[in-house]
Structure formats: C-alpha cells, structure tokens
Amino acid sequence: MNKLIQSDLNDLDIILDKVKNQGIDYLSSIDKRPTSIKFINQEKRKLNNAGIGTDAALKLFNERFEPIIVSSSGPRFWGYVTGGSTPASIVGDWLATIYDQNTQGITGQGDISANIELETINLLLDLFELPKTFLGGFVTGATMSSFTCLAVARQWIGKTYNKDFAKNGITEKVNILTATPHSSVIKSLSLLGIGSNNIIKVKTIEGNREAISIPNLETKIKELNGQPFILVTSGGTVNTVDFDNFTAINKLKQKHNFWWHIDAAFGGFASCSNSHKHLLKDWEHSDSITIDCHKWLNVPYESAVFFIKEEHKVLQTESFQNSNAPYLGNPLDNFNYLNFLPENSRRLKALPAWFSLTAYGKEGYKSIVENCILMANLLGEKIRKSADFELLAPVILNNICFTLCGEESQDKVQSFLSKLNDTGKVFMTPTFYNNKKGIRASFVNWRTTEKDIDLVFNEMNGIIQSTSE
Ligand SMILES: *Cc1c(COP(=O)(O)O)cnc(C)c1O
C-alpha cells in the first residue's frame, strides 16, 4: 500500500476528528459568514507528483478555499431557491459517503440501499399526501427529475402512434404545451431531442399572473385536432410562485389524451401547510411530478426526486433500461433502479432525506415550511408599507418579487441589488417581471428567523438613504 494512504488509514480517527470540529465551527457560525465574496480564482495548480497526505491537503484547503466559502446554506441566502442542510441530513450524507453503497437493485445483490431509497420515496409520498400509485427515485436535481419524467412522456407519445421512440428515435411530432416553464424544462427538451423551440406557448391568466390560462389552453388543444401532447405545468413558478389550476387541468385530462407533468420543484412543499395546500389540489392526478429535495427539504445538494405513475412502468423501463446487460435480468421481474432513471452506478442518494424525514417527521417539515411562508410575508408586508419599495406580485407562498418605487428608479435597481449583495449580509437575485426590473428573495432555509428579516430590511433602507444623500 502507498505510504501516505497507509498513514492516513492509521490516523483516520485524528483526521476525521479535525474535520468534525471544523464542521461544527462552520455550522455554528454560519450566520456570521458573508453571503457573497468578490473573488476570482485564476490559479490552477498542477498535480503534485508524490502527494502530501490528507492532513496537509486539509491545511492547504483551509488556506486557499475555506475562508472564501460563502454561507449559501445559511439563513440569509435568498437568491435563486436555495435550501440548506438540517443536522439529520448531514448525518445521512456523511454516512452515505462512509458506507459508499452502489444503489441499484433490491434483490440478489445483498444491497439494502435500494430498499432504503424505496422506503424514503414512501416517506416523501406521505409528506406530500400523494397516493402510493407513484413510483419514485432520486436524481441529482429538479432538472434531471424533469428530464426523467419527460423521457417517459416522450415514450408515451410514441406509443400513441405505435412507435418505440426509445429504440428507433423520434419519428412523430412531439407537441409540448406549457405557459411558464422553468428554464430547466426547456433544457430537458433539448436533451431529449424534442427541441426547445417546439414548445406551443399557452397564454397566462390575464393581469399580473404566471399561471396558465385554461380557456387559451382549451383553444390550443382544439388546434391540435386530437394529436397527443405533453402538458408541462407549474406547481410554483420561480418569480411569483404561481400555480396552474390543477383542478381545471384534471377535468381536461378526462376529455383529452395527454401526458400531464407538474414541475413542483419547491412548490410541492405547500402540501405541508394547512393554509396553502389548496394550491396543489388534484395534483395527484398528474402522470409525473418533479420535486427538489436540496431546496425545501433542506438536504445537501444533489438531491431531487421524480414521481411517475406506476401504470407507466413499462414505458419507463423502455426509456431507461440498460438492456444490453443480460446479467441484470428482466427489468420488470427484478427491480433495479438503473432501468428506471438516467444513471447506472449511484450513491445512496436517499439517505440524507431518510434521516431528515425520520428525525423531524411531518411536524418538523410543517414548521419549516410554515416559517418560510411567514418570513416571506413579513418581508412582503414591510415592502408593501414602504415608500421606497413596491411588490411586483402578491406573496403567494415563500418568494417575494419587488422593485424600487417609481419608473425613474428602474435604472437604479441593478446598482441597488449590487450594493445590497456587497454587504455580504444577504443575497438576492435579479429578475424581470411585468416589464419591470425586479429583485427576488426566496425563503426555503430552515434557519431563517424574524431577526434576519429585520436585519436585511434595515440594510435595504440604509442603501436607499445613502444613495439619496
Ligand atoms: C430550481 C428549480 C428547477 C431546477 O432545479 P435544479 O435542482 O437546479 O436542477 C426546476 N424547476 C423549478 C420550479 C425550480 O425552482
């Protein structure tokens, strides 16, 4: 054995202890770390020939990188839709690394990890109050979840023409109807060979909305003259967290032949709140659902799930089966995740979610979700009452979308946001909504409190005052 590896093995307890203490230091002071740092790393070092051992590598990491790591999993990182890691999820993530299982099948390989994943899927279905008629699995993010769902939808379209697209390629038009798809859905259409330009855009509800217009959807369906199509709907858009009307869509599904997909990457968690679960009413009738776990479930990146109706199992294996490996057997007799999703070898991705769901239960998630909704409404209310800021859209769930008051201030939005982010106390992201430059703040982190809201609103007002002087 290489000497450095041997000595690392001998000192494993000392090394892991150091890392544990460093982790505790980081996690217990995360609210004091800056949310952004101006730094560009241009240095690219060469591979060291002999190696330096883990202790020296840790020192080097701590010199070069650790001080400039930002608190993106802390309480005031409100850009994009950024979660964090609960204590239990960190335990699960560490153990997933330590046990280093290759999560594939449930029989014949002595591998409990796929069973853990299936159990975690069940826990998630319970959390979301979804029926057990969905088959689910873990992928790296909502992008790959939608990719997985839409791959099966693509195969479904083929079947309506008696074609097998997975085997023979796409030979018929794949119609996609959607109103306000997330950019990752469009990326998935590119990857799937459907083509990102081949979207049929449906209008949104008139006025200040991002949700699909049902009358316009009906018009677009009529124009297809009975051709099958895929309907991509939103369970929470990223700008204003608008929800398509799932009850109306479910009624259309009883009359027309289409695959119904819901991107509920973070909006699916509305189901944990008694006051907001109505936003998802009838979502269980969809064919497939995308949910991110590294957002509102607050488990480390990379974690998301897909839910696809079990009745589409054959289409799913046709899309993903690793068919030239005869030792893996018939995909329907011998369950193996590699026949149901993009990856073959994969880590025990479900373990952080399993730990967090088991540790905190439904009540724990209800409190995280309801707290985030409360935080969004607190900041939203401060903005609504302010003479300097205005909301660009009502607060529907956990995001706020706002701008500076007055047409003449539109030129100043970007510099205001830069100044705010440069404080390092908070991070928000720019947007463009309703023909206006705006700013988004999204609340999905378990640590955020009212103190954070007050602190940030003070910073916002301070910047306005200093620029008007
Ligand atoms: C974040 C997000 C995505 C993409 O998720 P990744 O985890 O970054 O792949 C897709 N849809 C919605 C609605 C999102 O919020």
mmCIF file with all atom_site columns, C-alpha atoms and ligand atoms in Angstrom, residues 81 141-144 182 184 236 238 263 265-266 292 294-295, ligand 1:
data_model
loop_
_atom_site.group_PDB
_atom_site.id
_atom_site.type_symbol
_atom_site.label_atom_id
_atom_site.label_alt_id
_atom_site.label_comp_id
_atom_site.label_asym_id
_atom_site.label_entity_id
_atom_site.label_seq_id
_atom_site.pdbx_PDB_ins_code
_atom_site.Cartn_x
_atom_site.Cartn_y
_atom_site.Cartn_z
_atom_site.occupancy
_atom_site.B_iso_or_equiv
_atom_site.pdbx_formal_charge
_atom_site.auth_seq_id
_atom_site.auth_comp_id
_atom_site.auth_asym_id
_atom_site.auth_atom_id
_atom_site.pdbx_PDB_model_num
ATOM   1  C CA . VAL A 1 81  ? -34.250 28.993 -4.396  1.00 0.00 ? 81  VAL A CA 1
ATOM   2  C CA . GLY A 1 141 ? -31.745 17.864 -9.169  1.00 0.00 ? 141 GLY A CA 1
ATOM   3  C CA . ALA A 1 142 ? -35.092 19.050 -10.480 1.00 0.00 ? 142 ALA A CA 1
ATOM   4  C CA . THR A 1 143 ? -33.528 19.373 -13.928 1.00 0.00 ? 143 THR A CA 1
ATOM   5  C CA . MET A 1 144 ? -32.773 15.647 -14.061 1.00 0.00 ? 144 MET A CA 1
ATOM   6  C CA . HIS A 1 182 ? -38.767 26.672 -15.739 1.00 0.00 ? 182 HIS A CA 1
ATOM   7  C CA . SER A 1 184 ? -34.582 23.521 -16.900 1.00 0.00 ? 184 SER A CA 1
ATOM   8  C CA . GLY A 1 236 ? -44.810 27.146 -8.170  1.00 0.00 ? 236 GLY A CA 1
ATOM   9  C CA . VAL A 1 238 ? -39.743 30.834 -9.629  1.00 0.00 ? 238 VAL A CA 1
ATOM   10 C CA . ASP A 1 263 ? -42.817 20.902 -12.040 1.00 0.00 ? 263 ASP A CA 1
ATOM   11 C CA . ALA A 1 265 ? -39.575 21.636 -7.519  1.00 0.00 ? 265 ALA A CA 1
ATOM   12 C CA . PHE A 1 266 ? -40.196 23.650 -4.375  1.00 0.00 ? 266 PHE A CA 1
ATOM   13 C CA . ASP A 1 292 ? -36.328 19.097 -5.431  1.00 0.00 ? 292 ASP A CA 1
ATOM   14 C CA . HIS A 1 294 ? -31.995 20.172 -1.929  1.00 0.00 ? 294 HIS A CA 1
ATOM   15 C CA . LYS A 1 295 ? -34.361 23.137 -1.758  1.00 0.00 ? 295 LYS A CA 1
HETATM 16 C C1 . LIG B 2 .   ? -34.799 25.017 -9.001  1.00 0.00 ? 1   LIG B C1 1
HETATM 17 C C2 . LIG B 2 .   ? -35.862 24.665 -9.962  1.00 0.00 ? 1   LIG B C2 1
HETATM 18 C C3 . LIG B 2 .   ? -35.610 23.792 -11.035 1.00 0.00 ? 1   LIG B C3 1
HETATM 19 C C4 . LIG B 2 .   ? -34.240 23.263 -11.356 1.00 0.00 ? 1   LIG B C4 1
HETATM 20 O O1 . LIG B 2 .   ? -33.714 22.580 -10.286 1.00 0.00 ? 1   LIG B O1 1
HETATM 21 P P1 . LIG B 2 .   ? -32.229 22.037 -10.123 1.00 0.00 ? 1   LIG B P1 1
HETATM 22 O O2 . LIG B 2 .   ? -32.303 21.370 -8.829  1.00 0.00 ? 1   LIG B O2 1
HETATM 23 O O3 . LIG B 2 .   ? -31.354 23.249 -10.141 1.00 0.00 ? 1   LIG B O3 1
HETATM 24 O O4 . LIG B 2 .   ? -31.933 21.122 -11.251 1.00 0.00 ? 1   LIG B O4 1
HETATM 25 C C5 . LIG B 2 .   ? -36.689 23.433 -11.824 1.00 0.00 ? 1   LIG B C5 1
HETATM 26 N N1 . LIG B 2 .   ? -37.907 23.932 -11.606 1.00 0.00 ? 1   LIG B N1 1
HETATM 27 C C6 . LIG B 2 .   ? -38.181 24.798 -10.605 1.00 0.00 ? 1   LIG B C6 1
HETATM 28 C C7 . LIG B 2 .   ? -39.568 25.307 -10.425 1.00 0.00 ? 1   LIG B C7 1
HETATM 29 C C8 . LIG B 2 .   ? -37.160 25.188 -9.749  1.00 0.00 ? 1   LIG B C8 1
HETATM 30 O O5 . LIG B 2 .   ? -37.419 26.028 -8.738  1.00 0.00 ? 1   LIG B O5 1
#
